[in-house]
Coordinates of C-alpha atoms in Angstrom, one line a residue:
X5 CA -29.5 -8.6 32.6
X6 CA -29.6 -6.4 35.6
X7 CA -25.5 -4.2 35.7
X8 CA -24.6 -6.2 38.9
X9 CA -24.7 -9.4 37.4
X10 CA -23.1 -8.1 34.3
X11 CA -20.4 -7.0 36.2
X12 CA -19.8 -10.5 37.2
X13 CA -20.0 -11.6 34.1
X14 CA -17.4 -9.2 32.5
X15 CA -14.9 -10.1 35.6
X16 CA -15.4 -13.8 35.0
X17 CA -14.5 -13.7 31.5
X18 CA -11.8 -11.9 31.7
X19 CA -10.4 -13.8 34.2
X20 CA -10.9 -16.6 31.5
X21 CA -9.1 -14.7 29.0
X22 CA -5.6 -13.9 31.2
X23 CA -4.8 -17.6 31.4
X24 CA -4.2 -17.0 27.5
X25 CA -5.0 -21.1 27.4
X26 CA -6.8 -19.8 24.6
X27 CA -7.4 -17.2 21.6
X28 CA -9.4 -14.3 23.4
X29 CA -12.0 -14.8 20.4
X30 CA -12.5 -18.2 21.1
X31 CA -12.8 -17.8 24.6
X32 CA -15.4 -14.8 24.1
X33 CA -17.7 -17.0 21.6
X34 CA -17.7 -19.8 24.5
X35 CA -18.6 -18.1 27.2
X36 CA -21.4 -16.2 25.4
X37 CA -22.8 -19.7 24.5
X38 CA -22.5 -21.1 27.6
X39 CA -24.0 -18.4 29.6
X40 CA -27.9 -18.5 27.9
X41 CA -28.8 -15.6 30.2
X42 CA -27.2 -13.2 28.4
X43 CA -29.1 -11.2 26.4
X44 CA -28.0 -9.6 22.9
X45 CA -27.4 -6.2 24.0
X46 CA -25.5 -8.1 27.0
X47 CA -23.0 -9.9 24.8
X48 CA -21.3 -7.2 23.0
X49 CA -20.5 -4.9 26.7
X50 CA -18.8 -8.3 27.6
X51 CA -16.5 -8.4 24.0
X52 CA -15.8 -4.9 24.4
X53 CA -14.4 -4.7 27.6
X54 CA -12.4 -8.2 27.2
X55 CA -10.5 -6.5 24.8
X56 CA -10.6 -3.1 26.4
X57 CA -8.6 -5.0 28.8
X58 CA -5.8 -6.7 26.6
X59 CA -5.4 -3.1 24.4
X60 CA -4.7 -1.6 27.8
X61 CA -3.1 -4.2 29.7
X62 CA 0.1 -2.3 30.8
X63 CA -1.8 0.7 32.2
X64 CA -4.6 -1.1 33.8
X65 CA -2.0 -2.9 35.4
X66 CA -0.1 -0.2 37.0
X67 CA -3.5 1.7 37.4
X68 CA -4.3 -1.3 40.1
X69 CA -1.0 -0.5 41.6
X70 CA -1.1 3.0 41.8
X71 CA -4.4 2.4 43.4
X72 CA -4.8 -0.5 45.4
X73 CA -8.9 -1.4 45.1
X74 CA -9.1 -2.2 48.6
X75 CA -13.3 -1.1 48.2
X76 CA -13.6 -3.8 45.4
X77 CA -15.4 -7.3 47.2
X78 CA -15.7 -10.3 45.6
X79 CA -19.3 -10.9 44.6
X80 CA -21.2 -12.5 47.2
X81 CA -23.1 -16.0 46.6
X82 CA -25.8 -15.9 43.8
X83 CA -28.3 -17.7 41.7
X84 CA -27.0 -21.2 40.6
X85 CA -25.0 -20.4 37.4
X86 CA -23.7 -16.6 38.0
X87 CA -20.1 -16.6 38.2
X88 CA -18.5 -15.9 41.6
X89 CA -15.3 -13.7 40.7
X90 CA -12.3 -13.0 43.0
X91 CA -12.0 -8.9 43.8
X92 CA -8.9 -8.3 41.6
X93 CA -11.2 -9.4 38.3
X94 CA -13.6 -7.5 39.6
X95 CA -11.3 -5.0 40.0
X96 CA -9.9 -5.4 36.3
X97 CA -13.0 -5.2 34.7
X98 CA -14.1 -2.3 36.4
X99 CA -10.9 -0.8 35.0
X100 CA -12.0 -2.1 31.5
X101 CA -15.1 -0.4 31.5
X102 CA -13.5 3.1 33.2
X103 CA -15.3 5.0 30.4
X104 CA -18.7 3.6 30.5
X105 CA -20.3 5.7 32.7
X106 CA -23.8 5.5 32.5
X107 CA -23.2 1.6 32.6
X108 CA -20.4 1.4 35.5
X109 CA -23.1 3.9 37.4
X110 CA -25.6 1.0 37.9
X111 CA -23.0 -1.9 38.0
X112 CA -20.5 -0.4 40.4
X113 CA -20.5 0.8 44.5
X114 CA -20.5 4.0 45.6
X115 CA -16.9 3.2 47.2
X116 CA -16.1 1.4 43.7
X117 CA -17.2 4.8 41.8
X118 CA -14.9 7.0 43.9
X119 CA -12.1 4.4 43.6
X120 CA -12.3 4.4 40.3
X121 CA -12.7 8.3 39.6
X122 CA -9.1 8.0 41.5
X123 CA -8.0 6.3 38.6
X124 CA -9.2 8.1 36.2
X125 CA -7.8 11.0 37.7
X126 CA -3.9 9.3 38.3
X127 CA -4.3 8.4 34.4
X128 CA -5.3 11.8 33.0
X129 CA -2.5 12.9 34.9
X130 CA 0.7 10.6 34.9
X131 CA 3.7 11.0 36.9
X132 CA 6.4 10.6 34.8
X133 CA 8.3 7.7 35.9
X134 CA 5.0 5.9 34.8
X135 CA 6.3 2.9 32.6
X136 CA 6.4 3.5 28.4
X137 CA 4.5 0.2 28.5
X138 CA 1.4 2.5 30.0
X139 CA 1.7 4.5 26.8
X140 CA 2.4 2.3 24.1
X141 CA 0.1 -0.9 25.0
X142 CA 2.8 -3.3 24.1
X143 CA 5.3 -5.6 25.6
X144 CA 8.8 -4.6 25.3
X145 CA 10.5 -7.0 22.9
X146 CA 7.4 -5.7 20.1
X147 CA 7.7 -2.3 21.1
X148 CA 11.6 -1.9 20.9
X149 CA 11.5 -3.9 17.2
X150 CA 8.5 -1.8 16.1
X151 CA 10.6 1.1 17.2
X152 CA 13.4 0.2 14.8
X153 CA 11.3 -0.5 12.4
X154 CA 9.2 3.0 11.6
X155 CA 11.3 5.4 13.7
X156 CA 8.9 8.6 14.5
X157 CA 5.7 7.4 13.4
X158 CA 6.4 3.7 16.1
X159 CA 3.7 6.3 18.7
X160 CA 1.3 7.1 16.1
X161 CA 1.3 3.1 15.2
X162 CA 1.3 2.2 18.5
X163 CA -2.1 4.7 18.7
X164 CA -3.9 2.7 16.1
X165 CA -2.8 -0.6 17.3
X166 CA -5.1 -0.2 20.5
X167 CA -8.1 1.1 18.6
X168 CA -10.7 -1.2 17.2
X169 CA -10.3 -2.0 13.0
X170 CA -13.4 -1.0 11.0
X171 CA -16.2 -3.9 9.2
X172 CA -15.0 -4.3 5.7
X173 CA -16.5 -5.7 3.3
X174 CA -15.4 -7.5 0.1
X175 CA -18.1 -7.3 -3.0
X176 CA -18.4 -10.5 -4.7
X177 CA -18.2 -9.4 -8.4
X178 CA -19.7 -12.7 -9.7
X179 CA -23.2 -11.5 -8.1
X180 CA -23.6 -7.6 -7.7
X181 CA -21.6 -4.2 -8.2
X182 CA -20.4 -1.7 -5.6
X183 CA -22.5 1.0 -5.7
X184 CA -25.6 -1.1 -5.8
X185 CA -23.8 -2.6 -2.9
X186 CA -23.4 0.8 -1.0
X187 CA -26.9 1.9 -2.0
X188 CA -28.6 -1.4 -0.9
X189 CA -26.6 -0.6 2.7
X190 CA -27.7 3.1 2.9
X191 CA -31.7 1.7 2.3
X192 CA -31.1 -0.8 5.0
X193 CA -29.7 2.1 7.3
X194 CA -26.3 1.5 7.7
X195 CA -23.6 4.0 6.9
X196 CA -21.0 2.5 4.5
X197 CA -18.5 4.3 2.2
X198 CA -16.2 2.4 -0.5
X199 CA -12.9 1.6 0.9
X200 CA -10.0 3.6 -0.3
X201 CA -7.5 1.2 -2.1
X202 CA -9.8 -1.9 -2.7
X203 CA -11.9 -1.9 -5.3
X204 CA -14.4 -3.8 -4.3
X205 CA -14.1 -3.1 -0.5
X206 CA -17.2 -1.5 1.9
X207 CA -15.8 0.2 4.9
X208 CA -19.2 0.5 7.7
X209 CA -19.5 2.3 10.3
X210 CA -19.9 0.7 13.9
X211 CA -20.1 -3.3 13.6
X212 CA -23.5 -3.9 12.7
X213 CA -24.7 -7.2 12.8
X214 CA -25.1 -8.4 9.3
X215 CA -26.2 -12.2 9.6
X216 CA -29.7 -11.6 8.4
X217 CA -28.7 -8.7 6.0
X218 CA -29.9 -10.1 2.4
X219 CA -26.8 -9.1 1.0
X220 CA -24.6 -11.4 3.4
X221 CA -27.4 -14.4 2.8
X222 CA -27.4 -14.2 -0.7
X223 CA -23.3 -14.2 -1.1
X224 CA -23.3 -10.5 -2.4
X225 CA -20.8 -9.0 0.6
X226 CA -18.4 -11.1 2.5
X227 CA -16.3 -9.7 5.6
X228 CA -12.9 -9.0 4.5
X229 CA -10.2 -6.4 5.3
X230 CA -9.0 -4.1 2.6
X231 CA -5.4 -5.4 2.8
X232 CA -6.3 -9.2 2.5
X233 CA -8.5 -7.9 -0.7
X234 CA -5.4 -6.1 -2.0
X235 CA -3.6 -9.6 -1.3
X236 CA -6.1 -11.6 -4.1
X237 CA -5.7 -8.3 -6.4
X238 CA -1.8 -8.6 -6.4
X239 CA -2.3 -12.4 -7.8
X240 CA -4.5 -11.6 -10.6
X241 CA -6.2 -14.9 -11.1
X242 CA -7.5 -15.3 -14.6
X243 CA -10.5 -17.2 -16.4
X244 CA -9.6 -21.2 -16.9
X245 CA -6.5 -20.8 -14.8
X246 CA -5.3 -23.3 -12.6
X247 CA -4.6 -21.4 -9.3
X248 CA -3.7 -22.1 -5.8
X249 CA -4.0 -20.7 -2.1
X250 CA -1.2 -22.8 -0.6
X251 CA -2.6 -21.9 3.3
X252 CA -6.5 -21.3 2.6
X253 CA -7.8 -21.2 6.2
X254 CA -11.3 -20.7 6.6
X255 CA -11.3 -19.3 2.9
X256 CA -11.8 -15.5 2.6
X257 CA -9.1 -15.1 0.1
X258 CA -9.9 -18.2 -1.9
X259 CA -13.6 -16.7 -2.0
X260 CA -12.0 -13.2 -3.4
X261 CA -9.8 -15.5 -5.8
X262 CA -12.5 -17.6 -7.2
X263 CA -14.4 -14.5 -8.4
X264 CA -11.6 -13.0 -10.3
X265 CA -11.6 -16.3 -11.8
X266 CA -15.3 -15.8 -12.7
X267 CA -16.2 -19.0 -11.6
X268 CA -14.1 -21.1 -14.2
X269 CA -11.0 -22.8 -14.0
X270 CA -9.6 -24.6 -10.8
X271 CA -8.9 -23.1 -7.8
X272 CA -7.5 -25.6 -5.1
X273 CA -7.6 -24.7 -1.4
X274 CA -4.8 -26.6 0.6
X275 CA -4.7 -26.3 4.4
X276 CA -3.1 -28.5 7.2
X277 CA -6.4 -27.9 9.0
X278 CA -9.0 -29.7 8.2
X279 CA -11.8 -28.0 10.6
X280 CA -10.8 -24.7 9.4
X281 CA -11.4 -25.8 5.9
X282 CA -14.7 -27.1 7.2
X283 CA -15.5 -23.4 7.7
X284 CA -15.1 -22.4 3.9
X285 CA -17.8 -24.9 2.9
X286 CA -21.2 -22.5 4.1
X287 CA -19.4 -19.4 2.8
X288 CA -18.7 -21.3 -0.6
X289 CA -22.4 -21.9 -0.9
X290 CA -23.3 -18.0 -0.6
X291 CA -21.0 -16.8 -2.8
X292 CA -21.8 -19.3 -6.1
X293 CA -18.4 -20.8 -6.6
X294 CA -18.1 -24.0 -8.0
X295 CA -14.5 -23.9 -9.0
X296 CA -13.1 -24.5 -5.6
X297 CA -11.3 -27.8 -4.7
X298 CA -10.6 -27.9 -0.7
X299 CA -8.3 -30.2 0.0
X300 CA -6.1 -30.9 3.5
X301 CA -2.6 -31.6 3.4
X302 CA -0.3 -33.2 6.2
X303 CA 2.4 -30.7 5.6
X304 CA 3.8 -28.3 2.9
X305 CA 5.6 -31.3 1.0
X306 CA 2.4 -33.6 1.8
X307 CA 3.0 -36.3 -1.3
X308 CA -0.9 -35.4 -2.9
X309 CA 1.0 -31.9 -3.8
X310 CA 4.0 -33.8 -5.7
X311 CA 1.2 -34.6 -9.3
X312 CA 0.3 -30.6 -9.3
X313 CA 4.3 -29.5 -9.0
X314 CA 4.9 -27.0 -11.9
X315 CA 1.5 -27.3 -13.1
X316 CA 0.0 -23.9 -11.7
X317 CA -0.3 -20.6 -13.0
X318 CA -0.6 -18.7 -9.8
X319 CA 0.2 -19.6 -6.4
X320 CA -1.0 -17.7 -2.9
X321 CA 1.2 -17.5 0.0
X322 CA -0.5 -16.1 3.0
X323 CA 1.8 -18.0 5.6
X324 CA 1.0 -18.8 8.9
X325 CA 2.8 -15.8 11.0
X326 CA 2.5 -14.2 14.3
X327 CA -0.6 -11.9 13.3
X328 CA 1.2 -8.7 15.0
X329 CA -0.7 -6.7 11.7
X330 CA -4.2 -7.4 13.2
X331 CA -3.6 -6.9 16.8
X332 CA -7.0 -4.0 16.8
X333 CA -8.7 -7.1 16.3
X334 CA -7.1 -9.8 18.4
X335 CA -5.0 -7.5 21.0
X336 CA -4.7 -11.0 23.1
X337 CA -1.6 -12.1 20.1
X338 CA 0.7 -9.5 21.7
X339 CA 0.6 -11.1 24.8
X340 CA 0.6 -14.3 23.5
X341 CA 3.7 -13.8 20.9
X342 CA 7.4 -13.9 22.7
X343 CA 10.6 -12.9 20.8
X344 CA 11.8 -16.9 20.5
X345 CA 8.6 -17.7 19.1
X346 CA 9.1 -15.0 16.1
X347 CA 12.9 -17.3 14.8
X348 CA 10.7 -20.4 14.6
X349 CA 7.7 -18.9 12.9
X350 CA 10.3 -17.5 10.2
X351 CA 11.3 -20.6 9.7
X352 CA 8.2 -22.2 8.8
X353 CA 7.4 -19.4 6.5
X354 CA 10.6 -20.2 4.6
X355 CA 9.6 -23.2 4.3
X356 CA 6.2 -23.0 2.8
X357 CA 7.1 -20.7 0.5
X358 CA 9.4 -23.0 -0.9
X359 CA 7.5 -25.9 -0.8
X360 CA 4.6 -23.6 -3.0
X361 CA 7.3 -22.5 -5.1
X362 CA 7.6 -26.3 -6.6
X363 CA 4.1 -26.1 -7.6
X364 CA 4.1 -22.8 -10.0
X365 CA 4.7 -23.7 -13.8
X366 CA 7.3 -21.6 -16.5
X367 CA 6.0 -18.3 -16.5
X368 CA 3.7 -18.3 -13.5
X369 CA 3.1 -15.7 -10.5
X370 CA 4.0 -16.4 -7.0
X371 CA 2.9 -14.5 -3.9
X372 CA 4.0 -14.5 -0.6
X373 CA 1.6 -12.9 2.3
X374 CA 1.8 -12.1 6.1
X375 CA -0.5 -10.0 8.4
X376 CA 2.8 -9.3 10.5
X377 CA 4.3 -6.2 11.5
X378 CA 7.9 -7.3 11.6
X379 CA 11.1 -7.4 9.6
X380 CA 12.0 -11.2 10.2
X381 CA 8.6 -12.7 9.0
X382 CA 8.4 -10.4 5.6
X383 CA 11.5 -8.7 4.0
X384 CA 14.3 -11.2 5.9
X385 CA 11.9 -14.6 4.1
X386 CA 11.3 -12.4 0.7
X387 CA 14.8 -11.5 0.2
X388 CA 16.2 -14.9 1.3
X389 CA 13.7 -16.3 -1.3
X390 CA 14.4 -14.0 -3.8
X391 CA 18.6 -14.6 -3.6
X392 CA 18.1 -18.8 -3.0
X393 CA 15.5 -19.2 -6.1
X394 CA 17.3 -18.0 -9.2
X395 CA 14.2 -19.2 -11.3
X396 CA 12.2 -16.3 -9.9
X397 CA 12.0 -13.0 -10.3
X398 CA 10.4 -10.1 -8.2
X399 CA 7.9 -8.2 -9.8
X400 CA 7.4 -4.8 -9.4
X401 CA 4.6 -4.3 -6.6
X402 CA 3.4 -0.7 -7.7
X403 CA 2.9 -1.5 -11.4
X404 CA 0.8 -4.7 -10.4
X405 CA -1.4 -2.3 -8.5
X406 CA -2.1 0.0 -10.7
X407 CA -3.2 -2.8 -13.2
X408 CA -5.8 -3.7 -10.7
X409 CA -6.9 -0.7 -10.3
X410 CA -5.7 0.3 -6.7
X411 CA -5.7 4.2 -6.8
X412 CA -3.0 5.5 -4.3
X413 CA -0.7 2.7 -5.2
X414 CA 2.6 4.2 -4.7
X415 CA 2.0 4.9 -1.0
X416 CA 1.2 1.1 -0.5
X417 CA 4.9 0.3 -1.3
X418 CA 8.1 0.2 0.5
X419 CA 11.3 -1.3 -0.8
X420 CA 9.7 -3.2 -3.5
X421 CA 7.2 -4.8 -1.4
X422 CA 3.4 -3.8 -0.4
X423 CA 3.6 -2.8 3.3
X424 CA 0.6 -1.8 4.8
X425 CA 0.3 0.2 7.9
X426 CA -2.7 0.8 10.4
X427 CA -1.7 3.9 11.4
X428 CA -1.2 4.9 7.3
X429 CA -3.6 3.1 5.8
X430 CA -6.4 2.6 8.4
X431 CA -6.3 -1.8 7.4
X432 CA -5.0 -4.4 9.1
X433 CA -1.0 -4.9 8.9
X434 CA 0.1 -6.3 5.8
X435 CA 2.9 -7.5 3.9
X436 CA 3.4 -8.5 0.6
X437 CA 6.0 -10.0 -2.2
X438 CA 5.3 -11.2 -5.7
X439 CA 7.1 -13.1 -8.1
X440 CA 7.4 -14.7 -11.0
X441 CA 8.6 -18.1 -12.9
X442 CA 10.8 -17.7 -15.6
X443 CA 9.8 -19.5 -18.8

């Protein structure tokens, strides 16, 4: 597709994406399939500078105010089907894509190329009553608890959470090995290098595409991030257990769970979403599991739960939460997350966890997950859990990772939990705590 129309294209969809009605993902998959004139090569430019956008929201923002783009026009009347976008997201996407060059040189006006060198110029140099917001990339209640929460290191985390998260991979032990993995990889020209805690993760370079790579089709690689791998380590399913991942989603732990398992056992995947369960049934296929049970539930204390209570030797918690841990791949949450809304996810999370409680037997392992940044949706639910449930016990995170072999472990933990850190540990955001049943 020619820049000009591009251009267009990257406006309209990010106008799409600032009404928030919608997950930015979601909205990006749509309008690529709705738009059959985009081309392969055209699709990704469009991703990149959606999110470009939401990463740099603040300064963008204050960029257009600082520089009024007066030049910017609105596109004039096209071919039936190219999107018609106002000037100011035309304006915004031009901001997006401030460091493409070679592209914004075909796609954007002479008067649009000196605007926007203006801009580039006012950001390189910053007066300095420019707002923190401009530096940081997030909105002020996040920023001033993320703050609190790591002291010194809240720029360099702020830093990572506006760069784009690696393509992990998790190798499916049931069906091939690691370095067979990273070798078939390097033959198929693509750089890849094991991960550094995980040990069955695959860190690439760039974001291939990996759809018709025979080692996606045939169930030897799945995408995962290290941390969620780290997650199924800490629960160390066994052979012929009877095991649980209480909020399954679309299955990429449950997948990592099964194969611990080696196939055997039962391994029941509850969600309250049916469609997203729907998504776990193509990637079951792949991977050779035949252990899994999917099954949707109403609620945590949905009544088919009540003939499994005590009956399970290890139970997975990865509660539904705000997401703040994986914002370099869904920057759109942090504008789409308010402090009030943070009390009432808590609250939920409390709740599952005790509801998944009932269902662990004498003796059996419980762990609680979130991909969340803050204090209220990790340590605040774990401790409360810990100090309400006197028939559980809090196991000692470090130990449990060195048994799986996590090299490193000790700088995974903080205050008795596994706290992982993008700027620290180059993953997504994660927290975990693990328990256990007394006999």
């Amino acid at each position: 597709m020619h820049p000009k129309a591009l251009l267009d294209h990257c406006a309209e969809l990010i106008a799409q994406i600032l009404t928030f009605e919608h997950p930015a993902d979601a909205t990006v998959a749509r309008y690529s399939r709705e738009q059959r004139a985009l081309g392969s090569r055209d699709r990704p430019l469009l991703a990149d500078a959606a999110y470009a956008l939401l990463r740099d929201k603040p300064l963008i923002e204050w960029l257009l105010k600082q520089r009024p783009a007066d030049v910017v026009q609105p596109a004039p009347k096209g071919p039936k089907g190219q999107p018609r976008p106002t000037a100011k997201a035309r304006a915004l996407a031009l901001l997006a894509l401030r460091r493409d060059a070679e592209f914004l040189a075909q796609a954007a006006t002479p008067e649009e190329q000196d605007w926007l060198a203006a801009c580039r110029e006012l950001e390189a140099n910053p007066p300095p009553d420019q707002p923190a917001a401009c530096r940081h990339g997030l909105p002020d209640w996040l920023a001033e608890r993320l703050r609190e929460q790591v002291g010194e290191g809240f720029e360099a985390l702020a830093r990572a959470l506006r760069e784009s998260a690696p393509l992990d991979l998790r190798v499916n032990l049931l069906k091939a090995k690691r370095p067979a993995v990273l070798k078939q990889l390097a033959d198929a020209g693509l750089q890849a290098e094991p991960t550094p805690y995980s040990p069955l993760g695959v860190r690439l370079a760039g974001k291939p595409s990996l759809q018709k790579l025979p080692l996606y089709l045939d169930g030897s690689i799945e995408v995962q991030d290290e941390g969620s791998q780290l997650l199924a380590l800490l629960l160390d399913a066994r052979r012929n257990e009877t095991v649980a991942d209480f909020c399954a989603g679309a299955g990429g732990k449950t997948l990592a769970i099964g194969a611990a398992m080696r196939n055997t056992g039962r391994l029941y995947a509850f969600d309250t979403s049916a469609h997203r369960l729907e998504g776990l049934q193509p990637r079951l296929k792949r991977s050779g599991l035949s252990c899994v049970h999917p099954m949707a539930i109403a609620h945590e204390r949905d009544e088919r739960l009540s003939r499994l209570l005590g009956k399970m030797d290890r139970v997975l918690v990865d509660a539904p939460c705000s997401g703040l841990g994986t914002l370099r791949r869904s920057p759109d949450l942090k504008w789409r997350s308010d402090a009030g809304g943070i009390a009432e996810i808590a609250a939920l999370q409390a709740r599952i966890l005790e509801s998944a409680a009932r269902l662990v037997k004498p003796g059996g392992r419980l762990v609680y997950a979130t991909c969340s940044l803050l204090r209220e949706e990790n340590e605040a639910v774990a401790d409360a859990f810990t100090a309400m449930q006197r028939d559980f016990v809090a196991l000692p995170v470090a130990e449990l990772l060195e048994r799986a072999g996590i090299e490193q472990s000790a700088g995974l933990v903080q205050g008795g939990y596994l706290r992982l850190w993008p700027h620290l540990h180059a993953s997504d955001g994660f927290f975990a705590a693990v328990w256990q049943r007394k006999p």
